[in-house]
Coordinates of C-alpha atoms in Angstrom, one line a residue:
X1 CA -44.8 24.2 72.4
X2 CA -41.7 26.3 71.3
X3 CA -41.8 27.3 74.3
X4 CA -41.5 24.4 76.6
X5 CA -38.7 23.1 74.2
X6 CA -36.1 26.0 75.7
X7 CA -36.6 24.9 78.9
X8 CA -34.0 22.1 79.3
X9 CA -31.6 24.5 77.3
X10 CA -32.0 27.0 79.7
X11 CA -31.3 24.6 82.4
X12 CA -27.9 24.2 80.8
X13 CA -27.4 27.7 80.2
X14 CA -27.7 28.7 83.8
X15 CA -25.4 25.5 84.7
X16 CA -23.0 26.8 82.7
X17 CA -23.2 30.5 83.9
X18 CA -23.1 29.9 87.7
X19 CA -19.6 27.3 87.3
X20 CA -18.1 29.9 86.3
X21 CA -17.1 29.1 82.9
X22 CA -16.7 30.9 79.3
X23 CA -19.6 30.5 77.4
X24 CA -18.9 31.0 73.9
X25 CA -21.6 32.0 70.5
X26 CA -22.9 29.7 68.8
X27 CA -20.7 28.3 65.6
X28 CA -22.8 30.3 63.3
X29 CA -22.5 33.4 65.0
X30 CA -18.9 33.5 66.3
X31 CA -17.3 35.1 63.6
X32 CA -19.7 38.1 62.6
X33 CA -22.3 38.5 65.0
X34 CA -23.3 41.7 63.1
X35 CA -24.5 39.5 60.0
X36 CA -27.0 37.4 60.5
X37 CA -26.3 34.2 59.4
X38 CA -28.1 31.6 56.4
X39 CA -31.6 30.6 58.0
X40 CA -31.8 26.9 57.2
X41 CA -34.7 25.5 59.6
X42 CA -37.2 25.9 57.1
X43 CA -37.7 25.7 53.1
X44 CA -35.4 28.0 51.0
X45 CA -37.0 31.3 49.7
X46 CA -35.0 31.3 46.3
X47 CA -35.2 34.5 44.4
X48 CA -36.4 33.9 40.8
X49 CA -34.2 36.4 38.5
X50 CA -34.5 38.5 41.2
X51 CA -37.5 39.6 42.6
X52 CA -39.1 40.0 39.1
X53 CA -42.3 40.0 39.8
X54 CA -42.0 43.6 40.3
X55 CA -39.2 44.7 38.3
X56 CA -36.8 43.6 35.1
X57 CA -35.7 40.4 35.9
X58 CA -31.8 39.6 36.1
X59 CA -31.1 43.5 37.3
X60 CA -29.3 44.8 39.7
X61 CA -32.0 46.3 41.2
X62 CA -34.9 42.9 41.2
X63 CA -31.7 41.4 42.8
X64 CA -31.6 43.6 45.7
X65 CA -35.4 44.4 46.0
X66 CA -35.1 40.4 46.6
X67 CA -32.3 40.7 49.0
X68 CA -34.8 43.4 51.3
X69 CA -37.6 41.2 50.8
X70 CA -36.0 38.5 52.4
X71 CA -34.6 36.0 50.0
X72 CA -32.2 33.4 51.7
X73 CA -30.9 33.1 47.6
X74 CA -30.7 35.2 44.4
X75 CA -31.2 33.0 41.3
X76 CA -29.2 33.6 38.1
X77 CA -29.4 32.3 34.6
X78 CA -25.4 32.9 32.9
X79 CA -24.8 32.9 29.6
X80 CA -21.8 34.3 28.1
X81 CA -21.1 37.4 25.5
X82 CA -18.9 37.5 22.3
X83 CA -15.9 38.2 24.1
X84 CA -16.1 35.5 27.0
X85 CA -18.0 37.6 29.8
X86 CA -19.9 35.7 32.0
X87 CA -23.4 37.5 32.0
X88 CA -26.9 36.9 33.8
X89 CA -29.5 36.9 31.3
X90 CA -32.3 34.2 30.7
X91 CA -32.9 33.6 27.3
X92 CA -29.7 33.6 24.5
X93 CA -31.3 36.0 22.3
X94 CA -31.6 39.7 23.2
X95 CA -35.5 40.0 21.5
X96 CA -38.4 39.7 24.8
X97 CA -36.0 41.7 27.6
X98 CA -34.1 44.5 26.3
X99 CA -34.6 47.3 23.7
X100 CA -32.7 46.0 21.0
X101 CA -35.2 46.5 18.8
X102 CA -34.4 50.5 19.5
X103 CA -30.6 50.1 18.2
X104 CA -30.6 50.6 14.4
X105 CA -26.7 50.0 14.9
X106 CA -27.3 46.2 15.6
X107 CA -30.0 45.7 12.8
X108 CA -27.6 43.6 10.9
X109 CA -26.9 41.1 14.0
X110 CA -30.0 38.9 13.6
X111 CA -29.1 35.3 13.3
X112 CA -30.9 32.0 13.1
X113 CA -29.3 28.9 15.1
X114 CA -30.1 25.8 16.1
X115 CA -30.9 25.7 19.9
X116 CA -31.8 22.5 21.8
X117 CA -32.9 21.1 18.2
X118 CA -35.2 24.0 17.3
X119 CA -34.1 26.9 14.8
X120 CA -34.1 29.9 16.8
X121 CA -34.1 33.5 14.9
X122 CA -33.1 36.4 17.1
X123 CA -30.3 38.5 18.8
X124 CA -28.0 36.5 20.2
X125 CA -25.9 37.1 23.2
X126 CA -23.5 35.3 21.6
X127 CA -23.0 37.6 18.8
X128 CA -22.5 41.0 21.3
X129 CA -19.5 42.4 23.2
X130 CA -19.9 43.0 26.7
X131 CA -20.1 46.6 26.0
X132 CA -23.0 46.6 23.6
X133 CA -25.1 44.4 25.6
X134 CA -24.2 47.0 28.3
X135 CA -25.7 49.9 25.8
X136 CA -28.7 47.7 26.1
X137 CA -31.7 48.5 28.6
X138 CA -34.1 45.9 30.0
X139 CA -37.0 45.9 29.9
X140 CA -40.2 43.8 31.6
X141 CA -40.9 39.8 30.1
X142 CA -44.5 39.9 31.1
X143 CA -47.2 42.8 29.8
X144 CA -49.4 42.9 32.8
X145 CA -46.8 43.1 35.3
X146 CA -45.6 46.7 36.2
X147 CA -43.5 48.7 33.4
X148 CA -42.6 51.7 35.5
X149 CA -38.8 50.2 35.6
X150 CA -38.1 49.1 31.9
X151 CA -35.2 50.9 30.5
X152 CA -33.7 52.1 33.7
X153 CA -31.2 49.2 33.9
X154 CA -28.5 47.4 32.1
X155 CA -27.7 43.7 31.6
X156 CA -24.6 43.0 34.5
X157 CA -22.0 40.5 34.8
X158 CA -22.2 37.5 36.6
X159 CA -19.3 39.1 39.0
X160 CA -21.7 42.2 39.4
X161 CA -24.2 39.5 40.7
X162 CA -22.0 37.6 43.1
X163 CA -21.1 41.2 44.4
X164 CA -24.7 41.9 45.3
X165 CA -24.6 39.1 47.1
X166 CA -21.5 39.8 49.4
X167 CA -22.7 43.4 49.6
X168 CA -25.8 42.4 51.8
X169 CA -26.6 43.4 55.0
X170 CA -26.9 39.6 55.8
X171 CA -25.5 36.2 54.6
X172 CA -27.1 35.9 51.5
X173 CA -26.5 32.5 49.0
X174 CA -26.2 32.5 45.0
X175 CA -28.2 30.0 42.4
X176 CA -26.5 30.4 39.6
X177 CA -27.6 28.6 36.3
X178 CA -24.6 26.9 33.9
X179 CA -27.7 28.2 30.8
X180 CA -27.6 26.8 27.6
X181 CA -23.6 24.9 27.5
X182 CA -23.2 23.8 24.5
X183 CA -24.9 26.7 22.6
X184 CA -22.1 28.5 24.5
X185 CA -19.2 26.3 23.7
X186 CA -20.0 26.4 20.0
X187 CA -20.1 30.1 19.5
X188 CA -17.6 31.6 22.4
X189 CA -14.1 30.4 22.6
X190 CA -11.8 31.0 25.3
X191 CA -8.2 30.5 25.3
X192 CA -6.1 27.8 26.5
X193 CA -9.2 25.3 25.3
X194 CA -11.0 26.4 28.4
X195 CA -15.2 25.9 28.5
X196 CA -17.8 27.6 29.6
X197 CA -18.1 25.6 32.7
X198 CA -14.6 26.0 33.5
X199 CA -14.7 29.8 33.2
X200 CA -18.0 29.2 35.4
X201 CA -15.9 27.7 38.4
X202 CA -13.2 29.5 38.2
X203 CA -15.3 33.1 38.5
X204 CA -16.9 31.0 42.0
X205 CA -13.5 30.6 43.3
X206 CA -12.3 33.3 43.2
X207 CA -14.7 35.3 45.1
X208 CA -14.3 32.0 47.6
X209 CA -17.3 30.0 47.1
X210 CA -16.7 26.3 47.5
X211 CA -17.2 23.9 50.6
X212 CA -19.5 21.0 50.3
X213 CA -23.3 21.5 51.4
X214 CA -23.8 23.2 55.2
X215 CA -20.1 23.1 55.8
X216 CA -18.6 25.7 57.5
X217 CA -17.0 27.0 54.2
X218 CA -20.3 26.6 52.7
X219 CA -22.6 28.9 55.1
X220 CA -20.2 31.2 55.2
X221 CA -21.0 32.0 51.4
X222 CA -23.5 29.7 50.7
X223 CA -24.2 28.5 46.9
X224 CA -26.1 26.0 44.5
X225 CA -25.3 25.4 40.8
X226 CA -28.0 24.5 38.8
X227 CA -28.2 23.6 35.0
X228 CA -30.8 21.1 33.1
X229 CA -27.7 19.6 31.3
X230 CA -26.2 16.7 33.1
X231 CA -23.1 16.7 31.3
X232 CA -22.0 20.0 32.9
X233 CA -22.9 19.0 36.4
X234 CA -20.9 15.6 36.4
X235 CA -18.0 17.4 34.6
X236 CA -17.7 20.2 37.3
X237 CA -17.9 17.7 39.7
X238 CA -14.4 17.4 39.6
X239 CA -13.7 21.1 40.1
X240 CA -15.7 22.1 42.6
X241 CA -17.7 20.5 45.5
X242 CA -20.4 23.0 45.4
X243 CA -23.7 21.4 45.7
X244 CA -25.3 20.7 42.3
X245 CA -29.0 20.8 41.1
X246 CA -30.1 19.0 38.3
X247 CA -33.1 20.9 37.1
X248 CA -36.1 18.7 35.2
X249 CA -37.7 20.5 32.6
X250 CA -41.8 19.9 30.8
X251 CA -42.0 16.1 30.4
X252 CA -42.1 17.2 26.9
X253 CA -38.6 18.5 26.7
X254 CA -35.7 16.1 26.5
X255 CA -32.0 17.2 28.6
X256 CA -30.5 20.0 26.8
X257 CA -26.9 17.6 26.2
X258 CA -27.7 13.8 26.3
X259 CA -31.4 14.4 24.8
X260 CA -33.0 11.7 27.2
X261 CA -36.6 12.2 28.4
X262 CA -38.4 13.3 31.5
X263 CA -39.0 9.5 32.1
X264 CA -35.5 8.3 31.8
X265 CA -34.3 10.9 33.9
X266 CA -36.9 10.5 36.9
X267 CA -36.5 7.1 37.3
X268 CA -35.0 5.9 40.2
X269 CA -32.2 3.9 38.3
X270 CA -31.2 7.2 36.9
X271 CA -31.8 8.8 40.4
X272 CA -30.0 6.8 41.9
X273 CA -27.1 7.6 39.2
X274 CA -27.3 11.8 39.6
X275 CA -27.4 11.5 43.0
X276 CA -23.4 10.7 43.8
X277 CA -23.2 13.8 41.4
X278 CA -26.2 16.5 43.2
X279 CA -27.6 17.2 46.4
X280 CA -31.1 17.6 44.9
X281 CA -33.8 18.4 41.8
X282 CA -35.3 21.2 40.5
X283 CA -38.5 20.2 38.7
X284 CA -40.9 22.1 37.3
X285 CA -43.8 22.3 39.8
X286 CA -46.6 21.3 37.2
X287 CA -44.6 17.8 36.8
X288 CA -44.7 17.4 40.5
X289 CA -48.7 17.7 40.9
X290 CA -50.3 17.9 37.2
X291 CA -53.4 19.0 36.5
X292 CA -56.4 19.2 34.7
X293 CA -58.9 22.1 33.8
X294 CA -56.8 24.3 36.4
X295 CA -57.1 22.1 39.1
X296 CA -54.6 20.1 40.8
X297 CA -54.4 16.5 40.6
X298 CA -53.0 13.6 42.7
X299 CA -49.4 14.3 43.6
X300 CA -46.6 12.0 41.8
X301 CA -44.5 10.0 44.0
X302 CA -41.3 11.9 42.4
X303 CA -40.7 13.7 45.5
X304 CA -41.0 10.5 48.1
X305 CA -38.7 8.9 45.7
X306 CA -35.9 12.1 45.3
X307 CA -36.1 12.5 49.6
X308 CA -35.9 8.3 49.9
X309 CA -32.4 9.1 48.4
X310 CA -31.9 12.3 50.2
X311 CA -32.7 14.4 47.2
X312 CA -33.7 18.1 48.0
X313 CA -36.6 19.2 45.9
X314 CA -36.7 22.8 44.8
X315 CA -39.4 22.7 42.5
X316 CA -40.1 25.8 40.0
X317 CA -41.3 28.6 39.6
X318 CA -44.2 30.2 42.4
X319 CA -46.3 33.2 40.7
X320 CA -48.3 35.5 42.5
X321 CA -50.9 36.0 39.1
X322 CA -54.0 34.7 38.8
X323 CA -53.3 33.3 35.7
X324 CA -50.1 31.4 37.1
X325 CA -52.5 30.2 40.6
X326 CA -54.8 27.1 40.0
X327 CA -58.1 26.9 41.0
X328 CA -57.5 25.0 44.1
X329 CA -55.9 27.8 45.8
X330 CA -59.1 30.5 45.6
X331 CA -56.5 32.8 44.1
X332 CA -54.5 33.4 47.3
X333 CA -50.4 32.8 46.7
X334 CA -50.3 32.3 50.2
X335 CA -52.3 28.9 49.9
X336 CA -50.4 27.8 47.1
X337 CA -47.0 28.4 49.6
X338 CA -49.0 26.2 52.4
X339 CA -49.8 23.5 50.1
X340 CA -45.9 22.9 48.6
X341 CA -44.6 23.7 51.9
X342 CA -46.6 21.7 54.5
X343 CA -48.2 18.7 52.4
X344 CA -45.6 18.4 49.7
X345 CA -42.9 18.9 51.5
X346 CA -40.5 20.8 49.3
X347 CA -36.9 21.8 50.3
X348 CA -36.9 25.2 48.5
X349 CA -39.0 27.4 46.0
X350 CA -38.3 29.1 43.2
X351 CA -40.8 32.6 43.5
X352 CA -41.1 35.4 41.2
X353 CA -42.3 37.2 44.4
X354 CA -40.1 37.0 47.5
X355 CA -41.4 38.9 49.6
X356 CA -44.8 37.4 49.6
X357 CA -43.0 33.9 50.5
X358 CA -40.8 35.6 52.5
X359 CA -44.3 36.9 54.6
X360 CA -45.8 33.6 54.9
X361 CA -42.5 32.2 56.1
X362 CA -42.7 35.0 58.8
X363 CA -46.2 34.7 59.6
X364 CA -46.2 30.8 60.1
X365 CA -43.0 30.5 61.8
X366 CA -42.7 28.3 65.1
X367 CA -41.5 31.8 66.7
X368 CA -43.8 33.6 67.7
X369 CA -42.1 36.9 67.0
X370 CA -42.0 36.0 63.2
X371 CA -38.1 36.3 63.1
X372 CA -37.2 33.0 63.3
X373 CA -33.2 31.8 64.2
X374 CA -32.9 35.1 64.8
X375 CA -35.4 35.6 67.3
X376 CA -33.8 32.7 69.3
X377 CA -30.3 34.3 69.4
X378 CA -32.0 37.2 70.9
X379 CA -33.9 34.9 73.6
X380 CA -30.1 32.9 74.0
X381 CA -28.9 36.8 74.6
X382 CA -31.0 37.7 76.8
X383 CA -30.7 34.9 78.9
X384 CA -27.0 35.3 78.7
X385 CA -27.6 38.8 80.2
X386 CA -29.4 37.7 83.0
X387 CA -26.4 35.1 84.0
X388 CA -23.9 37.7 83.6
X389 CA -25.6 39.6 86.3
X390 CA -26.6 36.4 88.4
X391 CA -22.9 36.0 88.5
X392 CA -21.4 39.6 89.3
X393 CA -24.1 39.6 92.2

């Protein structure tokens, strides 16, 4: 069927190569047709920490081992250190993913603080320079997943991240997390009364990420910010037109800022509010489709209601483990993909593994070579050769 759909472009191809006129790239492909250009046909393949699923998470390295796999965007958590750096690291003490429990020197930093209503004991960023969390090594989250990598690489800056993103091969977005705000704006000041968020936007423009979503600006270096506080989205709103997520947490777990619940915030009054705001949710998956004893359950209506509105969904987070895979899927990832994919319909997914999305993407793509826009800019070049000689003949 692909097939038959090229035909009447072909048509006009060949009408425009025997008149005789220019025929110019395509829009995505006129400035650097070296560098392949954001695919956005089908779901996003977001980068969880990296590709973490096989090494450290927030490294350097799981960021591009994501970038070869395929990942159309690398996903950051930021949090900041004593002395205002923006960093990408998950949670805001040092304890499950470095070795600070190796650095007798920092024995005395252990603090207790209130986070998100809970006292929290541990190593906070918050408490280290940037160049002690740089003497740190990270180290894997989860025991069964491959250790071969821990303590090979440091904690890097949230510049260092947008960096690995420009440095790729191809266009390649950023999903950067505003982590934790008002744990950061208690314990980090910055001068001139500036706030996390503000030091957030400002790191984005200047390494020239802005443009509303799918704008020309935008595609060029494409970007989502994402944070489960609403008061950080709405008050960036007014510094940057970058699309927003608003990420929905357990329906046990109220907003980390206005403390409402999972109900207040998925209604549709409230959607209906967040939505002049974002271009789109990031729920937890087991919200989406609960279940029961492992086994899936009948889909809520929350992702009807967030595409009625024209809501993206970009539920969280894919995992290739048994132990993460529900019953349903007879322990093959690659089900799981189909299911979200082609009967839920989601926008985007948040995977641990990208290159296993990143296959089935390939493997189920409407071109048959498995490369999809880009194997149709080879087709459209081809055929371009083939008028180029029609007309020197």
């Amino acid at each position: 069927m692909a097939s038959l759909s090229l035909v009447p472009l072909i048509f006009v191809l060949l009408f425009v190569g025997c008149s005789g006129r220019a025929l110019y790239p395509l829009p995505s492909r006129r400035n650097d047709r070296n560098r392949q250009p954001l695919q956005t046909f089908r779901p996003y393949n977001i980068a969880h920490r990296g590709s973490n699923g096989e090494i450290p998470e927030e490294t350097s390295a799981a960021y591009m081992r994501a970038i070869e796999e395929g990942a159309d965007f690398i996903e950051t958590d930021i949090l900041a250190s004593k002395d205002g750096v923006l960093i990408c690291f998950h949670d805001v003490t040092l304890d499950d993913t470095t070795d600070i429990a190796k650095h007798k020197e920092f024995f005395d930093r252990k603090r207790t603080y209130d986070v998100q209503g809970d006292n929290i004991t541990g190593y906070f960023t918050v408490d280290f320079t940037l160049e002690e969390l740089k003497s740190l090594r990270v180290k894997q989250r989860y025991p069964f997943r491959d250790q071969q990598h821990n303590g090979k690489y440091s904690i890097i800056t949230f510049e260092e991240f947008i960096s690995i993103a420009l440095d790729a091969p191809r266009v390649v977005g950023i999903y950067p997390e505003i982590k934790n705000p008002m744990l950061i704006n208690q314990h980090v000041k910055w001068s001139g009364g500036k706030k996390f968020e503000d030091k957030f936007v400002e790191i984005l423009n200047k390494y020239g990420y802005k443009g509303s979503y799918l704008s020309k600006q935008w595609l060029k270096r494409p970007a989502f910010i994402q944070s489960f506080a609403p008061t950080s989205l709405t008050y960036i709103s007014n510094q940057t037109d970058l699309p927003k997520i608003f990420l929905i947490d357990d329906v046990t777990i109220p907003t980390q800022d206005t403390n409402q619940s999972y109900w207040e915030i998925t209604s549709d009054n409230y959607l209906d509010f967040i939505k002049e705001y974002v271009v789109g949710i990031g729920p937890w998956k087991d919200t989406l489709v609960t279940s029961s004893n492992n086994y899936l359950e009948t889909p809520t209506d929350l992702v009807a209601r967030a595409h009625a509105r024209n809501l993206q969904v970009h539920p969280y987070t894919f995992r290739n483990e048994n132990q993460f895979l529900h019953f349903n899927f007879s322990q093959d990832p690659y089900n799981e993909y189909d299911y979200w994919i082609n009967k839920i319909g989601v926008d985007g997914l948040f995977t641990d593994f990208t290159g296993s999305l990143h296959h089935y993407q390939e493997w189920t793509s409407p071109f048959s070579s498995g490369e999809g826009e880009d194997s149709a800019y080879k087709l459209l070049d081809k055929i371009l050769a083939i008028i180029s000689k029609f007309r020197h003949n």
